[in-house]
CSV table of C-alpha atoms in Angstrom, one decimal:
chain,number,residue,atom,x,y,z
A,1,MET,CA,97.6,123.9,108.9
A,2,GLN,CA,99.4,125.3,111.9
A,3,ILE,CA,101.0,123.4,114.7
A,4,GLU,CA,102.3,124.7,118.0
A,5,THR,CA,104.7,122.9,120.5
A,6,LYS,CA,106.4,124.0,123.6
A,7,ARG,CA,109.2,125.8,121.8
A,8,LEU,CA,108.0,126.0,118.2
A,9,ILE,CA,105.3,127.3,115.8
A,10,LEU,CA,104.9,125.5,112.5
A,11,ARG,CA,103.0,127.5,109.9
A,12,PRO,CA,102.7,127.4,106.1
A,13,TRP,CA,105.4,129.0,104.0
A,14,GLU,CA,104.4,132.3,102.4
A,15,LYS,CA,105.2,133.9,99.0
A,16,GLY,CA,108.5,135.8,99.2
A,17,GLU,CA,110.1,133.7,101.9
A,18,GLU,CA,112.8,132.2,99.7
A,19,HIS,CA,115.5,133.9,101.8
A,20,PHE,CA,114.4,131.9,104.9
A,21,LEU,CA,114.5,128.7,102.9
A,22,ALA,CA,117.9,129.6,101.5
A,23,GLU,CA,119.4,129.7,105.0
A,24,PHE,CA,119.3,125.9,105.2
A,25,LEU,CA,118.6,124.7,101.6
A,26,GLN,CA,121.7,126.5,100.4
A,27,ASP,CA,123.9,125.3,103.3
A,28,GLU,CA,126.2,122.4,102.2
A,29,ARG,CA,126.3,121.1,105.8
A,30,VAL,CA,122.5,120.8,106.0
A,31,MET,CA,122.1,119.5,102.4
A,32,TYR,CA,124.8,116.9,102.3
A,33,ALA,CA,122.2,114.1,102.0
A,34,TYR,CA,121.0,115.8,98.8
A,35,GLU,CA,124.5,115.9,97.3
A,36,GLY,CA,124.8,119.6,97.7
A,37,ALA,CA,123.1,122.9,98.4
A,38,PHE,CA,120.3,124.2,96.3
A,39,SER,CA,120.6,126.9,93.7
A,40,ASP,CA,118.4,130.1,93.9
A,41,GLU,CA,116.1,128.5,91.3
A,42,GLU,CA,115.8,125.3,93.3
A,43,VAL,CA,114.9,127.2,96.4
A,44,SER,CA,112.3,129.1,94.5
A,45,ASN,CA,110.9,125.9,93.1
A,46,TRP,CA,110.9,124.4,96.6
A,47,LEU,CA,108.8,127.2,97.9
A,48,ASN,CA,106.4,127.1,94.9
A,49,TRP,CA,106.1,123.3,95.3
A,50,ASN,CA,105.1,123.8,99.0
A,51,LEU,CA,102.6,126.5,98.1
A,52,LYS,CA,101.0,124.3,95.5
A,53,LEU,CA,100.7,121.4,97.9
A,54,TYR,CA,98.9,123.5,100.5
A,55,GLN,CA,96.3,124.2,97.8
A,56,GLU,CA,96.1,120.7,96.4
A,57,LYS,CA,96.5,118.5,99.5
A,58,GLY,CA,96.0,120.9,102.5
A,59,TYR,CA,99.5,120.0,103.8
A,60,SER,CA,103.1,120.3,103.0
A,61,LEU,CA,106.3,121.4,104.8
A,62,LEU,CA,105.9,124.2,107.3
A,63,ALA,CA,108.1,127.0,108.4
A,64,MET,CA,109.5,126.2,111.8
A,65,ILE,CA,109.6,129.2,114.1
A,66,ARG,CA,111.4,129.3,117.4
A,67,LYS,CA,109.1,131.0,119.9
A,68,SER,CA,111.9,132.4,122.1
A,69,ASP,CA,113.1,134.8,119.3
A,70,GLY,CA,110.7,134.4,116.4
A,71,LYS,CA,113.4,133.1,114.1
A,72,ILE,CA,112.6,130.7,111.3
A,73,ILE,CA,115.0,127.8,112.0
A,74,GLY,CA,113.9,125.3,109.5
A,75,GLU,CA,110.9,123.4,108.2
A,76,CYS,CA,108.9,120.2,109.1
A,77,GLY,CA,105.7,118.8,107.7
A,78,LEU,CA,104.0,116.3,105.5
A,79,THR,CA,104.4,115.4,101.9
A,80,ASP,CA,103.6,112.4,99.7
A,81,GLN,CA,106.5,110.2,99.0
A,82,LEU,CA,106.6,107.4,96.4
A,83,VAL,CA,108.6,104.4,97.5
A,84,SER,CA,108.7,101.1,95.6
A,85,GLY,CA,105.5,102.0,93.7
A,86,LYS,CA,103.5,102.9,96.9
A,87,THR,CA,102.6,106.5,98.1
A,88,TYR,CA,103.2,107.2,101.7
A,89,LEU,CA,102.5,110.2,103.9
A,90,GLU,CA,106.0,111.4,104.9
A,91,ILE,CA,107.3,113.6,107.7
A,92,GLY,CA,110.2,115.6,106.4
A,93,TYR,CA,112.4,118.1,108.1
A,94,HIS,CA,115.3,120.4,107.6
A,95,LEU,CA,116.9,122.7,110.2
A,96,ILE,CA,119.5,125.5,110.0
A,97,TYR,CA,122.8,124.2,111.1
A,98,ASP,CA,122.9,126.3,114.2
A,99,ALA,CA,119.7,124.7,115.5
A,100,TRP,CA,121.0,121.2,115.3
A,101,GLY,CA,121.4,119.0,118.4
A,102,VAL,CA,118.9,120.7,120.7
A,103,GLY,CA,115.8,118.7,120.0
A,104,TYR,CA,113.9,121.0,117.7
A,105,GLY,CA,113.8,118.3,114.9
A,106,ILE,CA,112.2,115.7,117.1
A,107,GLU,CA,109.9,118.1,118.8
A,108,ALA,CA,108.5,119.2,115.4
A,109,ALA,CA,108.4,115.7,113.9
A,110,LYS,CA,106.4,114.3,116.9
A,111,ALA,CA,103.9,117.1,116.6
A,112,VAL,CA,103.5,116.6,112.9
A,113,LYS,CA,103.0,112.9,113.4
A,114,GLU,CA,100.3,113.6,116.0
A,115,TYR,CA,98.7,116.1,113.5
A,116,ALA,CA,98.7,113.5,110.8
A,117,PHE,CA,97.0,110.8,113.0
A,118,ARG,CA,94.5,113.2,114.7
A,119,ASN,CA,93.7,115.7,112.0
A,120,LEU,CA,94.2,113.8,108.7
A,121,GLY,CA,93.1,110.4,110.0
A,122,ALA,CA,96.4,108.8,108.8
A,123,SER,CA,97.0,105.2,109.9
A,124,SER,CA,100.7,105.5,109.3
A,125,VAL,CA,103.5,108.0,108.5
A,126,VAL,CA,107.0,107.5,107.2
A,127,SER,CA,110.3,109.3,107.0
A,128,THR,CA,112.7,108.4,104.2
A,129,VAL,CA,116.3,108.8,105.2
A,130,ARG,CA,119.5,108.4,103.3
A,131,ASP,CA,121.8,105.7,104.7
A,132,THR,CA,124.5,108.3,105.6
A,133,ASN,CA,122.2,110.7,107.5
A,134,LEU,CA,122.5,109.4,111.1
A,135,ALA,CA,120.9,112.6,112.6
A,136,SER,CA,117.7,112.1,110.6
A,137,MET,CA,117.7,108.4,111.4
A,138,ASN,CA,117.8,109.3,115.1
A,139,VAL,CA,114.9,111.7,114.7
A,140,ALA,CA,112.8,109.0,113.0
A,141,ILE,CA,113.7,106.4,115.7
A,142,ARG,CA,112.9,108.9,118.5
A,143,ASN,CA,109.6,109.6,116.7
A,144,GLY,CA,108.6,105.9,117.2
A,145,MET,CA,109.5,104.8,113.7
A,146,VAL,CA,111.1,101.5,112.7
A,147,VAL,CA,112.8,100.6,109.4
A,148,LYS,CA,110.3,98.9,107.0
A,149,GLU,CA,112.6,98.6,104.0
A,150,SER,CA,115.6,99.9,102.2
A,151,PHE,CA,115.4,101.3,98.7
A,152,ILE,CA,117.5,103.3,96.2
A,153,LYS,CA,116.9,106.9,95.1
A,154,ASN,CA,118.7,108.4,92.1
A,155,TYR,CA,119.2,112.1,92.6
A,156,ARG,CA,121.6,114.4,90.8
A,157,ASN,CA,122.9,111.3,89.0
A,158,VAL,CA,123.9,109.7,92.3
A,159,VAL,CA,122.7,106.3,93.5
A,160,MET,CA,121.6,106.9,97.1
A,161,PRO,CA,120.6,104.1,99.4
A,162,HIS,CA,117.7,105.1,101.7
A,163,TYR,CA,115.7,103.6,104.5
A,164,LEU,CA,111.9,103.8,104.8
A,165,PHE,CA,111.1,104.4,108.5
A,166,MET,CA,107.4,104.0,109.6
A,167,ALA,CA,105.2,104.7,112.5
A,168,THR,CA,101.6,103.4,112.8
A,169,LYS,CA,98.8,104.8,114.8
């Protein structure tokens, strides 16, 4: 699974790339919707989870590489998300703080949506977004998604209201 856009290359994470993930997963500004930055162990587990999903599902989150300088600036891709007892194909994304606000998130999310429809035969995709994460809500809306429902996640012993955004083919 590799996706290319005008400014980005999305490719699978590789063993040993924890330090790239740590740039955003260990940044409090990026991870505020998760109630805090990840530990080294959580970053390692995140990478291993992605590597496992590539083998089992053929998809997961992908390293987001800026073409202009070859820098990994985040991740975007597909995972399965369980909401209210139903499994959805979710577009997820994280970007390093310095790459916020210049359209990389929506550029990647749109390309991943098209990949899901064209290559995986998906009839719909979702993004789950915490109710305080306005930037991610804007990415979902600009990706043609509308709110289908609200739900609660419990993460790190915190009750977190979320919205389920959905786009259909």
